[in-house]
Each structure stands twice: as C-alpha cells, then as structure tokens.
Amino acid sequence: MLRTNWFHVLVALAQDDRHGSAIAQDVLDQTDGELRLWPATLYRALDEMVTVGLIEELAGDGHPEGESQRKRFYRATALGRRELTETARRLARYAGVAEERLTGA
Amino acid sequence: MTRRPGWFDLLLRLLPRLLRETHGDEIAALASEYGRGRSRFGRGLVWLRAGVDVVWVACTARLRGRAAPSSASGRSRFGAWVWEEITEDTRCGLRSLRRDVRLAVFVMTIVGLGVGACVTVFSVARAILLRPLPFADPGRLVWISNGDFGPGQRLSEISVQVAYLVGLRDEAEQLVDVGGYHLFDGDGDHTFVSGGDPERVTRLRVTGNLFDVLGVEPVLGRTFSAEEVWDDGPSAVLLTWGFYVRRFAGDASILGQAVNVDGAPATVIGVLPPSFDFTSIFAPGRRIDYVAPFPLSPRSNRSGNTLGLIGRLAPGAAPESATAEAAAIASRVEADRLNGFNPVIRPLREHVSGRFRTALQVLTGAVLLVLLIVCANLSNLLLAKSAAREREMAIRAAIGAPRRRLVRQMLVESTILAGGGSLIGIAVAYLSTAFLAGLDLHIPLLDGARVDGAAMAVAVLAALVVGLSSGVAPALRGTDVRLHESLKDSARGSSAGRRQGVLRRALVVVEVALACTLMIASTLFVRSLFEVLDVDLGYQADRTVAIRVDPTARFPSDETRVAYYAEVLDRVRTLPGVEAAGLSDVLPMEFNRTWNASRPDAPPEDAVYPFVRMVSEGYVDAMGLTLVSGRDLSSTDGPDAPLAALVNERLADLIWPGTSPLGERLRSSGRDYTVVGVVRNTRQLSVEQAPGPEVFFSIRQSGDQSAVHLLLRGAQSPDGLVAEARPRLRAIAPGLPLDQVVAIRDVVDASIAPRRFLVGLLVVFSVFALVLASLGIYGVISYGVTQRRREIGIHIALGASSGDVQGRILRETLTLAALGLGTGVILAGAGGRLLTSLLFGVTALDPTTYLGVVALLGAVAAVAGFLPARRAARANPLATLDGDMQG
C-alpha cells in the first residue's frame, strides 16, 4: 500500500509531468479540496519518492516550455505507475466490499 | 525570492540540510501561493499552518532520515523492516495525538505529576537509604552502641567508656579496627581566633584512628600523629572543608599555622575533604568546624560514657557474630569503676538512617498508589478516546490493516504520551527534589538527594509501565470492532461499546478505591501531626528565645563565674521587654545527659537516671515551666549555700512515691542535694516521647556545664528581644560572641520537621489522587450520558421529569463511588497495621478518619456525577432526537 500522500502525488503525475506547486494544486483538485499538502510535507515526500524510485526529477532540458527554469519537474517512473495501479485496484476492491455490505445490510 | 515572514526562514532552518537547500525556496513559494487571494489575516493563518508543517516535518524527518541510510548500509532486511515499522507507528501516533492536543497535554500533565512524585520519592529514599555512605567500603562499617539505639535516646546511656573501645580494638577478631567520636561536643562550645573577631565554633573530637576506620584521607595535610593523640600532646586541629572555605577562603597557606582555640594555640595540620560530611550523616542540622583528637587514656576513661563507636568488620564477619564476640570482651574488660557496656553492633547505615525506613516505605507505597491511579485514569481516557475512534479503526481495518498493527499503534500512542509525561515528570522531580534537599529537616543524608541517572531510569521505566499498562485495555477494546456494526451506526451503543462501559466503570471503582486508601492513610498522618502539635510540652515554647552567652575565657574561680552569671541576669532582667530571664546549660530537644539519682540511703541499684540541667533562678519562668510546689532556685543558692535541686513530678514519683519530696535529700554523682521545689514534667527528648525524670541543679553551685544559654521571655518577637538585650550583654565583655541565637519554638519545630515532611508529601499525593479520581468519575458519567442521550431524550419525551433523570444518573454515580469506597476502606484497614508505628495519638483504624474520608470522597463523587446529570436533564429532547436522526 502506498502512503496516502504518495498515492495522491502519483495520481497527480499519472498523466502530466508537474512541478511541486502544480502537484499540490492538483491534489487539492483531485480530492475536492479535502487534502492540502503543506509545503514541507510535500517536498519531503517528493524527495523520498525520488529516493525510493517512485518518481524521477527531470533533467534541465526536459522542462516543458514556458515554465521557469528554477522549478523542478517530476515524472512518475515505471515503478511508480505500477505501485499506483496496484494501490488503486486494492482500494477499489475494499470500497466495493464496503459498499456491498452497507447496501446489503 | 518570495516575500515571507522572517520567522518562517528561521523555522526552515530546522529542516534537514539537504531538504532545506534543494527545496527551501519552493516550500516558501508554495506557502505564499496558498495564501494568495486571502485576507491579511487568512494569509497569516496559512503561514502559521505552513510553519507548523515545517516543524512537524523537521521532527519526523529525524526519525525517518535514519531509516533510509541504515537500510542502504546493508543492515538485515528484517532490522530495516522493524525500524520502518516503528518509525511508521511513531509517525501515526504523533499524527493522531496532534489531532487532539488538549487531551495529549492533559494526559502528559497527569503522567508527569505521577512520575514526578514517584521519582522524587525514589531520589529521596535513595539518598537516605540506598546510596553508599561516603566512606571506603561502607558495607563493612558498623555502629557499636551501648544497648539499643533508638530515636531520642539518652546519650549517656548509649555511649561507651574508653576502656571498652580499647578492649574491642585490641581483642576483637571480627572487627578489623574500632574508632570513635565524642558524643558530647555541643554546638558552638569553642571560640576560634585567627585574625578578626572571635567566633563560636563547633568541635568534633575523634579517636586517632577514626579516619583510618572510615577510610577518609584529608585533602590537605595529614591526620593526627601518635603524639597528638596523647594526653597533653601537641595541640593539633583538622579543619572541615566547609570551615576551611568559609573562614580561610580555601587558602592552603593556613596549613601548619598556629590558630587560637579557646585561648590556647593549636596547629592546623590538615583539611578534610568536602565528601566527609560528618554532620549530614551523624548529626543532621548541625555543623562541625574543626576536628580535634580525643585521647584514649586512663584520664579520658574516667569521664565515663563519652564515645560513639564505629568499627570495621573483618571480611566475612557479620554484625551478629561481632556482637557476640564484643559481649564476651566487654565482660572480660569490665572491672572496677567502669560503667556497664552491653554492645549492640549493627550496620552503620542502619544506625544513620534506619529509623526513616518505615516512613519512606509509606511514602513509596503512597506514590505507587498514585501511579496506579494515574494508570487507571489514563486507561480510562484512552478508552473514551478509542470509543470515539471506532470508525477510524474500522476503516483502517477495512483497508487491510491487521489488528495486530492497530493494537501496536495504540500502544505506541500511549507510550508516546507516557514518554512526554516522563519528561515533565523528570522536570517536576528535579525541582521538587532540589526543594526537599534544601530543607533543614534534621534527616540524615537528605541534603544529598538529587535526580541522578538511576532516578531518570526510574522515570523512564515508570512511564513505560504506565504507557503500556494503560494502553493495553483501550488497544484491545478499541480495535475489537466488527466492521459493519461500527460503520453502520456509531451512535447506538454497540456490544463492544457496552463492554467498554463496564471496563471503564471498573477502572473508576479502582481509582476511587485507591484514592480512598491513600486519603485514609494521609488523614491518619495529618491527625497524628495535629496530635503532636497539640502535645503539652510542659513549657511555653512560643515567647522564649535563647542566646548563647558563655564567656570566651575560662573563669579563674567559682566566684568570678557566679559573679558573671549574676551580672548577665541583672543587666537583662531590667529591660522593659523582658518578663523573665534565666540561665540554662541545655536547651530542650538538643543535648542530653543523665546522671544517677537516689535517696542517700538507697542501694546503688535503686538509682534512677534523670536528665540533668544546670539552671539559674528565673529559668522556670523564662521557659514557662509550672512550679507545682516549693520554690524556685534563687540567687542565694550559691557556692557556699547548701546544694539545692528542683525535681520534676516524674522523678519525685520515682524516688518518693506518694510523699512530698520537699526538703528531702537527693544523692547524685556523689553529692547530696536538698529538694526545694517540684515542677511539672516536660518533653525533653522529642515532642512524641513521654517525659522522663528530670533534675535541675543551681548553675551557681556546679561548674559542670559546657554551655550557658540565656533564656529571655517577653511579649516581643525573638529578634526584638535579642536586639534589646545585645547592647547590654556587649557591655559585659566586648568580645563576647552573641551570634548563637535560637527561638525555643524553632527548636521544637525542628524536632517535628521529619513528621511534617512525611505529612506534607502524603497530603500532596492524596489531593492529587482525589482530583484524579473525581475527574475519572466525571469522565465516565459524562461519557455515559452522552452515549445515552437518545435514550434519555425518549424518557423525557415520554414524560419523565428532569428530576427522575438526574436521580437515575446520580444513583449510578453513587453506586460506583460506594463500590470504590468499600474496597478502599477494606484496603486501608488491611494495610493500616503497617502504619501503626508511625502514628501518634490516633489508631490505625480510627473510625472518625474513615468516616470523614468516605464522606468527603462520596461528596466529591456526587458533585462529579451531578454536573453531567444536570446537563442531561436540561437537554431538549426534540433536539437530541432530531440530531440523532441526522447523525
């Protein structure tokens, strides 16, 4: 199971490469504003995810155009995508069980 | 660069360097972005929240930061896994505590106070009973007394004559060496001159080998040589460290110098180490300035019982076998003109602090009760919290967290709480131990009490025990949830919730029981203290003050001595504030000696041993004694007049039972006195010991006294009396040191100080226990009311009056309280016998105490239950039910 924060960061990076504050914004959007990643938590999570190999930091010339050079962009690695898929499936399965029991009872 | 508050930059510095350097600006930028479009106030809040986040990350990064490199450095995968799990648990624990900061602070405070009390008592007990005495191989040191040595013992009876010391030293095989010190050196008996004003100093006389027996080496110089310990040998003194620093500012050039002691020269041959704290061990509350040798000679032998003996056991010898051997030697030595010697040998530690053992055991018991109550209280709180978290646990269980994991996390949570509590506890203990050690309570070794490594270990251990034991029940209960039950309806009491209710009630019963036991015990001690304070001392302690007035030089003749006394009395008696003035060689509760006394015609074995006081006329009034019959001593009872004596009622009863002693002859120490008056009994040794026989001789007719105290009685404060008397006394002899002043009330208070100490701590503990127990009751009842608000609402809707509702809840409360109180009373009754030896004037099963405590606790419980009951009764039934439908 992925940590909650990591899960949402990977969701944010599932389609596009993004920099830190864009990831934070996307997490807010994904969760209808329920999960706000506070800055230090976010950047530490990013560092750790890089270390573990779930995401990678893009080298300088990989920046999409129009973004400032100073911002670091991140992309989900193959491992990251695999873990995300795995966790998403599992959560869906649990949610299904819960749903079924709640409606069946 | 983004604009950001300066303090935020400071906070960023807390982050690990790598994170700060790569992302510091980005972190600030994102925080600033979050604040965009908000009011000034809103932006401030966002910065604040981001700051909290930084601190949070900084704290937990240290925990996690270590996990990463260690797994990389090839530690076993299992080890890495365990570490990962622990840090994860800690992280979860901290996060969940962060959600309820108030609870966390409250819990840490009560754990802190409980642990603090525990560590304080431990530190004190350790200093007094456990830490080795500051001598070489202290376990082999023994105290050799003449008969049993108890509190307030008469020194003349337990001290030993020189010949026996010599016999033991030379003949005993169980004892490697035997030394001793003179027991009758009084405070400030000597005058010390070495430049500057003469100063009253206190001497300790020891046998030449005492420092070898104890294994104490001087820090400067040497101990006494063989010549110096002979009769009339060269005069030599050793300075104690305190006196060396105070009087000579630690100047080592004093070594080998001659100083003037009592008008005669003496050489300073050495300085004793600071660790040789003789008074703290043997004479708490006193001060020793210098040490002089006490010769073991036929001449000193003639002084009778003078010495306290300290021996060193041979390897493998036991105090019991040494006692048997010493008795055999004593019977061989015993000869003409020797006092008896009935040797009792016990470990030195036992002699020094053994009599405080029971009191410290009581305190330890009390503190353990407090800790148990803290455990029960904490357990209770965590149970309530776990009930509130049922849903969270159910969801976590649903998404795959094994129960083991949930249990562990809750244990970790309570351990974190307890850990935080133990930090507070150590701080509390540090402060309170320092406070207690600074009190002048006349308890040996107490001033050495401090929170050391062992005490810290106790704190951590106590915190772990509290954390784990109070976490277990909530962890097991809290995680035992059936998924659908909890998710379906958290408001309606599930069966798990009901079982939890039973457990919580049981815990409250335990709390009340323990608090009740503790309160009964401490009330018994409080009542004992009141009884002690209420004791009729036989004299009026409140308005009398004593000034030490013995002159610096020896008197050339009896006439000059008597003239001096007369002058002192004449000069102060006429002072306007002085109602009565008198002289005495001894103050109550302090120095004591006994002489034999009998009718002149009685055989020697009929002699009794009254306390002896040398007093002047006016003493009876100055001390506030009551003259029962006859007359006071008078100024005419001088050297040429017939010897006069006052006796107390006890002595009169012993020697002349049933008849008046007035005019009778009394023989004491070979002289015959005429009894001229009888006074009421007084408490001579301690407030708690019954009065013994006492005889008062005229100070004008005897030169056998080491001190002269002037006792003044007046309406003014002691300080005022002394200030008034000082100039007059100075006029007699300009160099007369008048610095030794003590109010009799203080002397009496000092003798009660250890009891006050015990009572003070017990009262603090039991008030704490009472507060915890009432909080426990309040918490449980209040929680129960919240849980059943729907049921209560229906009752009210169906017509139950609010009085009915309140009544039911109060009944429930009182049932819990009654169960607890019953158990507590039984516990207290069972343990009461252990307290008997420490109680005074009250029995261990004193019914008033039991009833009072039960009534008080019952009332407190009723109030604690009444508040939630009133809330429930006032609730609007419709709102309750409505809220419930929506909830």
PDB file of C-alpha atoms in Angstrom, chain B residues 400-529:
ATOM      1  CA  GLY B 400      -6.286  -4.088   5.210  1.00  0.00           C
ATOM      2  CA  ALA B 401      -4.518  -3.084   8.397  1.00  0.00           C
ATOM      3  CA  PRO B 402      -4.124  -6.200  10.520  1.00  0.00           C
ATOM      4  CA  ARG B 403      -5.473  -5.916  14.071  1.00  0.00           C
ATOM      5  CA  ARG B 404      -2.011  -6.559  15.441  1.00  0.00           C
ATOM      6  CA  ARG B 405      -0.931  -3.408  13.724  1.00  0.00           C
ATOM      7  CA  LEU B 406      -3.758  -1.329  15.136  1.00  0.00           C
ATOM      8  CA  VAL B 407      -3.137  -2.613  18.646  1.00  0.00           C
ATOM      9  CA  ARG B 408       0.510  -1.787  18.274  1.00  0.00           C
ATOM     10  CA  GLN B 409      -0.223   1.679  17.070  1.00  0.00           C
ATOM     11  CA  MET B 410      -2.440   2.418  20.023  1.00  0.00           C
ATOM     12  CA  LEU B 411       0.197   1.107  22.397  1.00  0.00           C
ATOM     13  CA  VAL B 412       2.730   3.322  20.698  1.00  0.00           C
ATOM     14  CA  GLU B 413       0.392   6.248  21.134  1.00  0.00           C
ATOM     15  CA  SER B 414       0.016   5.714  24.846  1.00  0.00           C
ATOM     16  CA  THR B 415       3.755   5.174  25.167  1.00  0.00           C
ATOM     17  CA  ILE B 416       4.421   8.460  23.393  1.00  0.00           C
ATOM     18  CA  LEU B 417       2.044  10.146  25.822  1.00  0.00           C
ATOM     19  CA  ALA B 418       3.767   8.495  28.745  1.00  0.00           C
ATOM     20  CA  GLY B 419       7.170   9.392  27.329  1.00  0.00           C
ATOM     21  CA  GLY B 420       6.191  13.038  27.104  1.00  0.00           C
ATOM     22  CA  GLY B 421       4.789  12.682  30.611  1.00  0.00           C
ATOM     23  CA  SER B 422       8.050  11.275  31.896  1.00  0.00           C
ATOM     24  CA  LEU B 423       9.920  14.300  30.570  1.00  0.00           C
ATOM     25  CA  ILE B 424       7.555  16.516  32.535  1.00  0.00           C
ATOM     26  CA  GLY B 425       7.946  14.109  35.443  1.00  0.00           C
ATOM     27  CA  ILE B 426      11.720  14.428  35.416  1.00  0.00           C
ATOM     28  CA  ALA B 427      11.410  18.193  35.424  1.00  0.00           C
ATOM     29  CA  VAL B 428       8.927  18.029  38.315  1.00  0.00           C
ATOM     30  CA  ALA B 429      11.145  15.594  40.191  1.00  0.00           C
ATOM     31  CA  TYR B 430      14.210  17.717  39.609  1.00  0.00           C
ATOM     32  CA  LEU B 431      12.553  20.778  41.097  1.00  0.00           C
ATOM     33  CA  SER B 432      10.866  19.039  43.997  1.00  0.00           C
ATOM     34  CA  THR B 433      13.950  17.019  44.921  1.00  0.00           C
ATOM     35  CA  ALA B 434      16.083  20.145  44.946  1.00  0.00           C
ATOM     36  CA  PHE B 435      13.438  21.789  47.106  1.00  0.00           C
ATOM     37  CA  LEU B 436      13.304  18.908  49.596  1.00  0.00           C
ATOM     38  CA  ALA B 437      17.078  18.540  49.744  1.00  0.00           C
ATOM     39  CA  GLY B 438      17.339  22.224  50.631  1.00  0.00           C
ATOM     40  CA  LEU B 439      15.035  21.906  53.645  1.00  0.00           C
ATOM     41  CA  ASP B 440      16.634  21.780  57.048  1.00  0.00           C
ATOM     42  CA  LEU B 441      14.740  18.807  58.388  1.00  0.00           C
ATOM     43  CA  HIS B 442      17.350  17.088  60.524  1.00  0.00           C
ATOM     44  CA  ILE B 443      17.101  13.980  58.381  1.00  0.00           C
ATOM     45  CA  PRO B 444      20.485  12.415  57.721  1.00  0.00           C
ATOM     46  CA  LEU B 445      21.730  12.449  54.122  1.00  0.00           C
ATOM     47  CA  LEU B 446      18.599  14.192  52.820  1.00  0.00           C
ATOM     48  CA  ASP B 447      20.670  17.127  51.624  1.00  0.00           C
ATOM     49  CA  GLY B 448      22.383  14.770  49.182  1.00  0.00           C
ATOM     50  CA  ALA B 449      19.155  13.872  47.390  1.00  0.00           C
ATOM     51  CA  ARG B 450      19.223  14.591  43.680  1.00  0.00           C
ATOM     52  CA  VAL B 451      17.784  13.254  40.452  1.00  0.00           C
ATOM     53  CA  ASP B 452      20.551  11.131  39.003  1.00  0.00           C
ATOM     54  CA  GLY B 453      20.844   8.542  36.263  1.00  0.00           C
ATOM     55  CA  ALA B 454      19.096   5.871  38.289  1.00  0.00           C
ATOM     56  CA  ALA B 455      16.226   8.251  39.003  1.00  0.00           C
ATOM     57  CA  MET B 456      15.946   9.036  35.297  1.00  0.00           C
ATOM     58  CA  ALA B 457      15.832   5.315  34.629  1.00  0.00           C
ATOM     59  CA  VAL B 458      13.007   5.003  37.150  1.00  0.00           C
ATOM     60  CA  ALA B 459      11.174   7.820  35.388  1.00  0.00           C
ATOM     61  CA  VAL B 460      11.505   6.139  32.006  1.00  0.00           C
ATOM     62  CA  LEU B 461      10.543   2.777  33.444  1.00  0.00           C
ATOM     63  CA  ALA B 462       7.547   4.235  35.251  1.00  0.00           C
ATOM     64  CA  ALA B 463       6.477   5.981  32.055  1.00  0.00           C
ATOM     65  CA  LEU B 464       6.793   2.775  30.053  1.00  0.00           C
ATOM     66  CA  VAL B 465       4.820   0.814  32.612  1.00  0.00           C
ATOM     67  CA  VAL B 466       2.154   3.492  32.765  1.00  0.00           C
ATOM     68  CA  GLY B 467       2.071   3.798  28.991  1.00  0.00           C
ATOM     69  CA  LEU B 468       1.862   0.118  28.231  1.00  0.00           C
ATOM     70  CA  SER B 469      -0.433  -0.894  31.064  1.00  0.00           C
ATOM     71  CA  SER B 470      -2.862   1.924  30.448  1.00  0.00           C
ATOM     72  CA  GLY B 471      -2.700   1.363  26.713  1.00  0.00           C
ATOM     73  CA  VAL B 472      -3.420  -2.346  26.669  1.00  0.00           C
ATOM     74  CA  ALA B 473      -7.095  -2.295  27.550  1.00  0.00           C
ATOM     75  CA  PRO B 474      -8.009   0.517  25.174  1.00  0.00           C
ATOM     76  CA  ALA B 475      -5.912  -1.034  22.429  1.00  0.00           C
ATOM     77  CA  LEU B 476      -7.626  -4.385  22.681  1.00  0.00           C
ATOM     78  CA  ARG B 477     -11.082  -2.896  23.124  1.00  0.00           C
ATOM     79  CA  GLY B 478     -10.651  -0.135  20.621  1.00  0.00           C
ATOM     80  CA  THR B 479      -9.579  -2.399  17.815  1.00  0.00           C
ATOM     81  CA  ASP B 480     -12.122  -5.080  18.515  1.00  0.00           C
ATOM     82  CA  VAL B 481     -14.747  -3.709  16.238  1.00  0.00           C
ATOM     83  CA  ARG B 482     -16.867  -5.512  13.790  1.00  0.00           C
ATOM     84  CA  LEU B 483     -16.665  -3.581  10.626  1.00  0.00           C
ATOM     85  CA  HIS B 484     -20.307  -3.295   9.694  1.00  0.00           C
ATOM     86  CA  GLU B 485     -21.506  -2.550  13.208  1.00  0.00           C
ATOM     87  CA  SER B 486     -19.287   0.419  13.512  1.00  0.00           C
ATOM     88  CA  LEU B 487     -19.719   1.767  10.060  1.00  0.00           C
ATOM     89  CA  LYS B 488     -23.443   1.305  10.210  1.00  0.00           C
ATOM     90  CA  ASP B 489     -24.133   3.101  13.397  1.00  0.00           C
ATOM     91  CA  SER B 490     -21.681   4.586  15.745  1.00  0.00           C
ATOM     92  CA  ALA B 491     -24.227   6.396  17.833  1.00  0.00           C
ATOM     93  CA  ARG B 492     -26.158   3.411  19.033  1.00  0.00           C
ATOM     94  CA  GLY B 493     -24.231   1.517  21.673  1.00  0.00           C
ATOM     95  CA  SER B 494     -22.621  -1.489  20.069  1.00  0.00           C
ATOM     96  CA  SER B 495     -21.932  -4.533  22.184  1.00  0.00           C
ATOM     97  CA  ALA B 496     -18.252  -3.638  22.152  1.00  0.00           C
ATOM     98  CA  GLY B 497     -19.196  -0.203  23.424  1.00  0.00           C
ATOM     99  CA  ARG B 498     -21.226  -1.697  26.229  1.00  0.00           C
ATOM    100  CA  ARG B 499     -18.390  -3.942  27.273  1.00  0.00           C
ATOM    101  CA  GLN B 500     -16.157  -0.950  27.212  1.00  0.00           C
ATOM    102  CA  GLY B 501     -18.560   0.835  29.513  1.00  0.00           C
ATOM    103  CA  VAL B 502     -18.222  -1.962  32.053  1.00  0.00           C
ATOM    104  CA  LEU B 503     -14.447  -1.784  31.850  1.00  0.00           C
ATOM    105  CA  ARG B 504     -14.444   1.958  32.305  1.00  0.00           C
ATOM    106  CA  ARG B 505     -16.696   1.712  35.326  1.00  0.00           C
ATOM    107  CA  ALA B 506     -14.425  -0.921  36.811  1.00  0.00           C
ATOM    108  CA  LEU B 507     -11.476   1.401  36.349  1.00  0.00           C
ATOM    109  CA  VAL B 508     -13.308   4.196  38.116  1.00  0.00           C
ATOM    110  CA  VAL B 509     -14.085   1.898  41.022  1.00  0.00           C
ATOM    111  CA  VAL B 510     -10.383   1.063  41.221  1.00  0.00           C
ATOM    112  CA  GLU B 511      -9.449   4.732  41.146  1.00  0.00           C
ATOM    113  CA  VAL B 512     -11.865   5.634  43.889  1.00  0.00           C
ATOM    114  CA  ALA B 513     -10.703   2.686  45.980  1.00  0.00           C
ATOM    115  CA  LEU B 514      -7.037   3.602  45.709  1.00  0.00           C
ATOM    116  CA  ALA B 515      -7.710   7.268  46.327  1.00  0.00           C
ATOM    117  CA  CYS B 516      -9.759   6.324  49.363  1.00  0.00           C
ATOM    118  CA  THR B 517      -6.961   4.159  50.761  1.00  0.00           C
ATOM    119  CA  LEU B 518      -4.414   6.875  50.210  1.00  0.00           C
ATOM    120  CA  MET B 519      -6.598   9.530  51.754  1.00  0.00           C
ATOM    121  CA  ILE B 520      -7.329   7.458  54.805  1.00  0.00           C
ATOM    122  CA  ALA B 521      -3.619   6.890  55.307  1.00  0.00           C
ATOM    123  CA  SER B 522      -2.705  10.511  54.864  1.00  0.00           C
ATOM    124  CA  THR B 523      -5.565  11.701  57.056  1.00  0.00           C
ATOM    125  CA  LEU B 524      -4.287   9.422  59.800  1.00  0.00           C
ATOM    126  CA  PHE B 525      -0.903  11.082  59.461  1.00  0.00           C
ATOM    127  CA  VAL B 526      -2.373  14.558  59.396  1.00  0.00           C
ATOM    128  CA  ARG B 527      -4.281  13.792  62.563  1.00  0.00           C
ATOM    129  CA  SER B 528      -1.104  12.400  64.116  1.00  0.00           C
ATOM    130  CA  LEU B 529       0.645  15.634  63.291  1.00  0.00           C
TER     131      LEU B 529
END
